[in-house]
């Protein structure tokens, strides 16, 4: 690798890390504000995004090792919508769940020896989104049962949430596939994906 290529790689890594940390800071602020406002479930969710986002940097002990900023931007968009426009909070929640699953898929792909085909990655993000939405529904149900919060309005609404989560998961999975295809040169793509 030439010195110019190395400089470009390092600059790209620094720029990615800077943008990624900005998005992480934004989501952390939303988590704190949500906690102060008494929106405990949303605060926990935003904090989960922050923890998953900084996991590679902590594990590898380098602030430059971050998930691509585009993925974190996708995860930050729902928190932005939730923070500034409460009427779209339902849609923001579905997109946030899909973004959380996308962060997990990208981290597995980039920072572990796990190799996913594109079709499997899309399926993984969809299934992980549904699993996260299911976990989120159980947390809200337990809160309703023991704390009397009233988070779940009806079973019909819950089923529509799962439909929306599936659509958001498919969208996030396709985003992941397009992102990987765009970032890797054609000669590095598997034969099936070309």
PDB file of C-alpha atoms in Angstrom:
ATOM      1  CA  UNK A   1       0.000   0.000   0.000  1.00  0.00           C
ATOM      2  CA  UNK A   2       1.414   3.357  -0.994  1.00  0.00           C
ATOM      3  CA  UNK A   3       1.733   6.300   1.384  1.00  0.00           C
ATOM      4  CA  UNK A   4      -1.059   8.170  -0.451  1.00  0.00           C
ATOM      5  CA  UNK A   5      -3.414   5.181  -0.160  1.00  0.00           C
ATOM      6  CA  UNK A   6      -2.576   4.860   3.536  1.00  0.00           C
ATOM      7  CA  UNK A   7      -3.242   8.581   4.099  1.00  0.00           C
ATOM      8  CA  UNK A   8      -6.618   8.315   2.320  1.00  0.00           C
ATOM      9  CA  UNK A   9      -7.540   5.246   4.383  1.00  0.00           C
ATOM     10  CA  UNK A  10      -6.630   6.962   7.663  1.00  0.00           C
ATOM     11  CA  UNK A  11      -8.420  10.181   6.706  1.00  0.00           C
ATOM     12  CA  UNK A  12     -11.498   8.182   5.724  1.00  0.00           C
ATOM     13  CA  UNK A  13     -11.359   6.318   9.041  1.00  0.00           C
ATOM     14  CA  UNK A  14     -11.023   9.573  10.988  1.00  0.00           C
ATOM     15  CA  UNK A  15     -13.869  11.245   9.101  1.00  0.00           C
ATOM     16  CA  UNK A  16     -16.097   8.205   9.637  1.00  0.00           C
ATOM     17  CA  UNK A  17     -15.243   8.124  13.342  1.00  0.00           C
ATOM     18  CA  UNK A  18     -15.914  11.849  13.769  1.00  0.00           C
ATOM     19  CA  UNK A  19     -19.309  11.672  12.073  1.00  0.00           C
ATOM     20  CA  UNK A  20     -20.181   8.449  13.926  1.00  0.00           C
ATOM     21  CA  UNK A  21     -19.334   9.981  17.309  1.00  0.00           C
ATOM     22  CA  UNK A  22     -21.501  13.023  16.481  1.00  0.00           C
ATOM     23  CA  UNK A  23     -24.483  10.758  15.832  1.00  0.00           C
ATOM     24  CA  UNK A  24     -23.763   8.740  18.983  1.00  0.00           C
ATOM     25  CA  UNK A  25     -23.613  11.958  21.026  1.00  0.00           C
ATOM     26  CA  UNK A  26     -26.934  13.081  19.572  1.00  0.00           C
ATOM     27  CA  UNK A  27     -28.636   9.779  20.458  1.00  0.00           C
ATOM     28  CA  UNK A  28     -27.108   9.928  23.956  1.00  0.00           C
ATOM     29  CA  UNK A  29     -28.572  13.417  24.434  1.00  0.00           C
ATOM     30  CA  UNK A  30     -31.978  12.128  23.296  1.00  0.00           C
ATOM     31  CA  UNK A  31     -31.661   9.264  25.815  1.00  0.00           C
ATOM     32  CA  UNK A  32     -30.971  11.694  28.663  1.00  0.00           C
ATOM     33  CA  UNK A  33     -33.760  14.081  27.616  1.00  0.00           C
ATOM     34  CA  UNK A  34     -36.186  11.156  27.335  1.00  0.00           C
ATOM     35  CA  UNK A  35     -35.222  10.006  30.813  1.00  0.00           C
ATOM     36  CA  UNK A  36     -35.731  13.516  32.228  1.00  0.00           C
ATOM     37  CA  UNK A  37     -39.145  13.733  30.522  1.00  0.00           C
ATOM     38  CA  UNK A  38     -40.141  10.420  32.105  1.00  0.00           C
ATOM     39  CA  UNK A  39     -40.128   8.459  28.836  1.00  0.00           C
ATOM     40  CA  UNK A  40     -38.317   5.523  30.387  1.00  0.00           C
ATOM     41  CA  UNK A  41     -38.818   2.992  27.590  1.00  0.00           C
ATOM     42  CA  UNK A  42     -37.593   5.388  24.892  1.00  0.00           C
ATOM     43  CA  UNK A  43     -34.626   6.370  27.085  1.00  0.00           C
ATOM     44  CA  UNK A  44     -33.676   2.696  27.479  1.00  0.00           C
ATOM     45  CA  UNK A  45     -34.005   2.166  23.747  1.00  0.00           C
ATOM     46  CA  UNK A  46     -31.854   5.180  22.836  1.00  0.00           C
ATOM     47  CA  UNK A  47     -29.267   4.112  25.425  1.00  0.00           C
ATOM     48  CA  UNK A  48     -29.212   0.657  23.795  1.00  0.00           C
ATOM     49  CA  UNK A  49     -28.398   2.262  20.443  1.00  0.00           C
ATOM     50  CA  UNK A  50     -25.555   4.198  22.094  1.00  0.00           C
ATOM     51  CA  UNK A  51     -24.137   1.091  23.801  1.00  0.00           C
ATOM     52  CA  UNK A  52     -24.256  -0.996  20.614  1.00  0.00           C
ATOM     53  CA  UNK A  53     -22.716   1.849  18.615  1.00  0.00           C
ATOM     54  CA  UNK A  54     -19.691   2.309  20.887  1.00  0.00           C
ATOM     55  CA  UNK A  55     -19.131  -1.411  21.463  1.00  0.00           C
ATOM     56  CA  UNK A  56     -16.500  -1.803  18.687  1.00  0.00           C
ATOM     57  CA  UNK A  57     -14.532   1.242  19.898  1.00  0.00           C
ATOM     58  CA  UNK A  58     -14.541  -0.048  23.474  1.00  0.00           C
ATOM     59  CA  UNK A  59     -13.775  -3.647  22.542  1.00  0.00           C
ATOM     60  CA  UNK A  60     -10.891  -2.712  20.241  1.00  0.00           C
ATOM     61  CA  UNK A  61      -9.757   0.224  22.431  1.00  0.00           C
ATOM     62  CA  UNK A  62      -9.716   2.745  19.630  1.00  0.00           C
ATOM     63  CA  UNK A  63     -12.076   5.684  19.127  1.00  0.00           C
ATOM     64  CA  UNK A  64     -11.486   5.363  15.371  1.00  0.00           C
ATOM     65  CA  UNK A  65     -13.132   1.922  15.193  1.00  0.00           C
ATOM     66  CA  UNK A  66     -16.785   2.772  14.663  1.00  0.00           C
ATOM     67  CA  UNK A  67     -19.744   1.513  12.712  1.00  0.00           C
ATOM     68  CA  UNK A  68     -20.056   3.416   9.413  1.00  0.00           C
ATOM     69  CA  UNK A  69     -21.578   6.824   9.988  1.00  0.00           C
ATOM     70  CA  UNK A  70     -24.328   6.186   7.431  1.00  0.00           C
ATOM     71  CA  UNK A  71     -25.662   3.341   9.561  1.00  0.00           C
ATOM     72  CA  UNK A  72     -25.594   5.506  12.690  1.00  0.00           C
ATOM     73  CA  UNK A  73     -27.323   8.314  10.791  1.00  0.00           C
ATOM     74  CA  UNK A  74     -30.096   5.884   9.922  1.00  0.00           C
ATOM     75  CA  UNK A  75     -30.333   4.966  13.614  1.00  0.00           C
ATOM     76  CA  UNK A  76     -30.339   8.640  14.652  1.00  0.00           C
ATOM     77  CA  UNK A  77     -33.140   9.669  12.275  1.00  0.00           C
ATOM     78  CA  UNK A  78     -35.906   7.962  14.278  1.00  0.00           C
ATOM     79  CA  UNK A  79     -34.639   9.503  17.500  1.00  0.00           C
ATOM     80  CA  UNK A  80     -34.664  12.903  15.794  1.00  0.00           C
ATOM     81  CA  UNK A  81     -38.239  12.313  14.610  1.00  0.00           C
ATOM     82  CA  UNK A  82     -39.237  11.141  18.074  1.00  0.00           C
ATOM     83  CA  UNK A  83     -37.578  14.105  19.794  1.00  0.00           C
ATOM     84  CA  UNK A  84     -39.037  16.843  17.586  1.00  0.00           C
ATOM     85  CA  UNK A  85     -42.284  15.432  16.212  1.00  0.00           C
ATOM     86  CA  UNK A  86     -44.278  13.248  18.641  1.00  0.00           C
ATOM     87  CA  UNK A  87     -47.127  12.542  16.139  1.00  0.00           C
ATOM     88  CA  UNK A  88     -44.762  10.357  14.058  1.00  0.00           C
ATOM     89  CA  UNK A  89     -43.394   8.576  17.109  1.00  0.00           C
ATOM     90  CA  UNK A  90     -44.966   5.232  16.112  1.00  0.00           C
ATOM     91  CA  UNK A  91     -43.217   5.264  12.748  1.00  0.00           C
ATOM     92  CA  UNK A  92     -40.016   6.430  14.451  1.00  0.00           C
ATOM     93  CA  UNK A  93     -40.176   3.470  16.822  1.00  0.00           C
ATOM     94  CA  UNK A  94     -40.414   0.947  13.968  1.00  0.00           C
ATOM     95  CA  UNK A  95     -37.524   2.562  12.131  1.00  0.00           C
ATOM     96  CA  UNK A  96     -35.485   2.697  15.336  1.00  0.00           C
ATOM     97  CA  UNK A  97     -35.998  -1.018  15.965  1.00  0.00           C
ATOM     98  CA  UNK A  98     -34.894  -1.779  12.394  1.00  0.00           C
ATOM     99  CA  UNK A  99     -31.875   0.518  12.800  1.00  0.00           C
ATOM    100  CA  UNK A 100     -30.896  -1.309  15.987  1.00  0.00           C
ATOM    101  CA  UNK A 101     -31.014  -4.625  14.128  1.00  0.00           C
ATOM    102  CA  UNK A 102     -29.021  -3.051  11.295  1.00  0.00           C
ATOM    103  CA  UNK A 103     -26.300  -1.920  13.714  1.00  0.00           C
ATOM    104  CA  UNK A 104     -26.019  -5.493  15.026  1.00  0.00           C
ATOM    105  CA  UNK A 105     -25.782  -6.895  11.472  1.00  0.00           C
ATOM    106  CA  UNK A 106     -23.152  -4.348  10.414  1.00  0.00           C
ATOM    107  CA  UNK A 107     -21.077  -4.978  13.545  1.00  0.00           C
ATOM    108  CA  UNK A 108     -21.204  -8.725  12.978  1.00  0.00           C
ATOM    109  CA  UNK A 109     -20.214  -8.209   9.353  1.00  0.00           C
ATOM    110  CA  UNK A 110     -17.386  -5.730   9.985  1.00  0.00           C
ATOM    111  CA  UNK A 111     -15.928  -6.686  13.363  1.00  0.00           C
ATOM    112  CA  UNK A 112     -16.270 -10.466  13.602  1.00  0.00           C
ATOM    113  CA  UNK A 113     -15.387 -13.438  11.459  1.00  0.00           C
ATOM    114  CA  UNK A 114     -19.072 -13.905  10.597  1.00  0.00           C
ATOM    115  CA  UNK A 115     -19.600 -13.761   6.857  1.00  0.00           C
ATOM    116  CA  UNK A 116     -23.141 -13.181   5.659  1.00  0.00           C
ATOM    117  CA  UNK A 117     -24.465 -13.513   2.150  1.00  0.00           C
ATOM    118  CA  UNK A 118     -26.592 -10.558   1.109  1.00  0.00           C
ATOM    119  CA  UNK A 119     -29.818 -12.550   1.220  1.00  0.00           C
ATOM    120  CA  UNK A 120     -28.972 -13.869   4.668  1.00  0.00           C
ATOM    121  CA  UNK A 121     -28.075 -10.362   5.888  1.00  0.00           C
ATOM    122  CA  UNK A 122     -31.441  -9.017   4.733  1.00  0.00           C
ATOM    123  CA  UNK A 123     -33.198 -11.956   6.415  1.00  0.00           C
ATOM    124  CA  UNK A 124     -31.121 -11.472   9.565  1.00  0.00           C
ATOM    125  CA  UNK A 125     -32.080  -7.802   9.828  1.00  0.00           C
ATOM    126  CA  UNK A 126     -35.777  -8.621   9.295  1.00  0.00           C
ATOM    127  CA  UNK A 127     -35.748 -11.414  11.914  1.00  0.00           C
ATOM    128  CA  UNK A 128     -33.702  -9.332  14.363  1.00  0.00           C
ATOM    129  CA  UNK A 129     -36.146  -6.442  13.883  1.00  0.00           C
ATOM    130  CA  UNK A 130     -39.086  -8.724  14.609  1.00  0.00           C
ATOM    131  CA  UNK A 131     -37.299 -10.155  17.649  1.00  0.00           C
ATOM    132  CA  UNK A 132     -36.514  -6.665  18.962  1.00  0.00           C
ATOM    133  CA  UNK A 133     -40.109  -5.551  18.310  1.00  0.00           C
ATOM    134  CA  UNK A 134     -41.326  -8.639  20.175  1.00  0.00           C
ATOM    135  CA  UNK A 135     -39.029  -7.880  23.103  1.00  0.00           C
ATOM    136  CA  UNK A 136     -40.182  -4.254  23.070  1.00  0.00           C
ATOM    137  CA  UNK A 137     -43.827  -5.437  23.137  1.00  0.00           C
ATOM    138  CA  UNK A 138     -43.123  -7.757  26.084  1.00  0.00           C
ATOM    139  CA  UNK A 139     -41.414  -4.929  28.012  1.00  0.00           C
ATOM    140  CA  UNK A 140     -44.420  -2.668  27.416  1.00  0.00           C
ATOM    141  CA  UNK A 141     -46.846  -5.456  28.367  1.00  0.00           C
ATOM    142  CA  UNK A 142     -44.983  -6.069  31.643  1.00  0.00           C
ATOM    143  CA  UNK A 143     -44.990  -2.318  32.327  1.00  0.00           C
ATOM    144  CA  UNK A 144     -48.751  -2.250  31.686  1.00  0.00           C
ATOM    145  CA  UNK A 145     -49.318  -5.278  33.901  1.00  0.00           C
ATOM    146  CA  UNK A 146     -47.217  -4.238  36.889  1.00  0.00           C
ATOM    147  CA  UNK A 147     -47.024  -0.446  36.608  1.00  0.00           C
ATOM    148  CA  UNK A 148     -50.388   0.291  34.996  1.00  0.00           C
ATOM    149  CA  UNK A 149     -48.774   2.400  32.278  1.00  0.00           C
ATOM    150  CA  UNK A 150     -51.198   1.758  29.412  1.00  0.00           C
ATOM    151  CA  UNK A 151     -48.479   1.485  26.731  1.00  0.00           C
ATOM    152  CA  UNK A 152     -50.404  -1.124  24.727  1.00  0.00           C
ATOM    153  CA  UNK A 153     -53.744   0.216  23.548  1.00  0.00           C
ATOM    154  CA  UNK A 154     -55.093  -2.974  21.917  1.00  0.00           C
ATOM    155  CA  UNK A 155     -54.127  -6.288  20.385  1.00  0.00           C
ATOM    156  CA  UNK A 156     -54.955  -4.926  16.923  1.00  0.00           C
ATOM    157  CA  UNK A 157     -52.525  -2.055  17.426  1.00  0.00           C
ATOM    158  CA  UNK A 158     -49.864  -4.527  18.556  1.00  0.00           C
ATOM    159  CA  UNK A 159     -50.323  -6.641  15.418  1.00  0.00           C
ATOM    160  CA  UNK A 160     -50.029  -3.541  13.220  1.00  0.00           C
ATOM    161  CA  UNK A 161     -46.800  -2.727  15.040  1.00  0.00           C
ATOM    162  CA  UNK A 162     -45.423  -6.127  14.015  1.00  0.00           C
ATOM    163  CA  UNK A 163     -46.452  -5.519  10.391  1.00  0.00           C
ATOM    164  CA  UNK A 164     -44.750  -2.115  10.446  1.00  0.00           C
ATOM    165  CA  UNK A 165     -41.666  -3.646  12.091  1.00  0.00           C
ATOM    166  CA  UNK A 166     -41.468  -6.220   9.314  1.00  0.00           C
ATOM    167  CA  UNK A 167     -41.645  -3.521   6.630  1.00  0.00           C
ATOM    168  CA  UNK A 168     -39.020  -1.433   8.448  1.00  0.00           C
ATOM    169  CA  UNK A 169     -36.805  -4.538   8.820  1.00  0.00           C
ATOM    170  CA  UNK A 170     -36.999  -5.309   5.111  1.00  0.00           C
ATOM    171  CA  UNK A 171     -36.135  -1.674   4.334  1.00  0.00           C
ATOM    172  CA  UNK A 172     -33.160  -1.736   6.721  1.00  0.00           C
ATOM    173  CA  UNK A 173     -31.989  -5.060   5.287  1.00  0.00           C
ATOM    174  CA  UNK A 174     -32.109  -3.693   1.760  1.00  0.00           C
ATOM    175  CA  UNK A 175     -30.243  -0.592   2.960  1.00  0.00           C
ATOM    176  CA  UNK A 176     -27.549  -2.907   4.369  1.00  0.00           C
ATOM    177  CA  UNK A 177     -27.308  -4.831   1.102  1.00  0.00           C
ATOM    178  CA  UNK A 178     -27.061  -1.638  -0.958  1.00  0.00           C
ATOM    179  CA  UNK A 179     -24.527  -0.163   1.442  1.00  0.00           C
ATOM    180  CA  UNK A 180     -22.245  -3.215   1.258  1.00  0.00           C
ATOM    181  CA  UNK A 181     -22.542  -3.421  -2.529  1.00  0.00           C
ATOM    182  CA  UNK A 182     -21.633   0.263  -2.834  1.00  0.00           C
ATOM    183  CA  UNK A 183     -18.673   0.072  -0.432  1.00  0.00           C
ATOM    184  CA  UNK A 184     -17.047  -3.081  -1.828  1.00  0.00           C
ATOM    185  CA  UNK A 185     -15.472  -3.101  -5.272  1.00  0.00           C
ATOM    186  CA  UNK A 186     -17.176  -5.520  -7.710  1.00  0.00           C
ATOM    187  CA  UNK A 187     -14.199  -7.916  -7.700  1.00  0.00           C
ATOM    188  CA  UNK A 188     -14.642  -8.448  -3.929  1.00  0.00           C
ATOM    189  CA  UNK A 189     -18.360  -9.209  -4.150  1.00  0.00           C
ATOM    190  CA  UNK A 190     -19.325 -12.877  -4.004  1.00  0.00           C
ATOM    191  CA  UNK A 191     -20.126 -14.419  -7.404  1.00  0.00           C
ATOM    192  CA  UNK A 192     -23.820 -14.738  -6.470  1.00  0.00           C
ATOM    193  CA  UNK A 193     -24.134 -11.032  -5.704  1.00  0.00           C
ATOM    194  CA  UNK A 194     -22.708  -9.684  -8.980  1.00  0.00           C
TER     195      UNK A 194
END
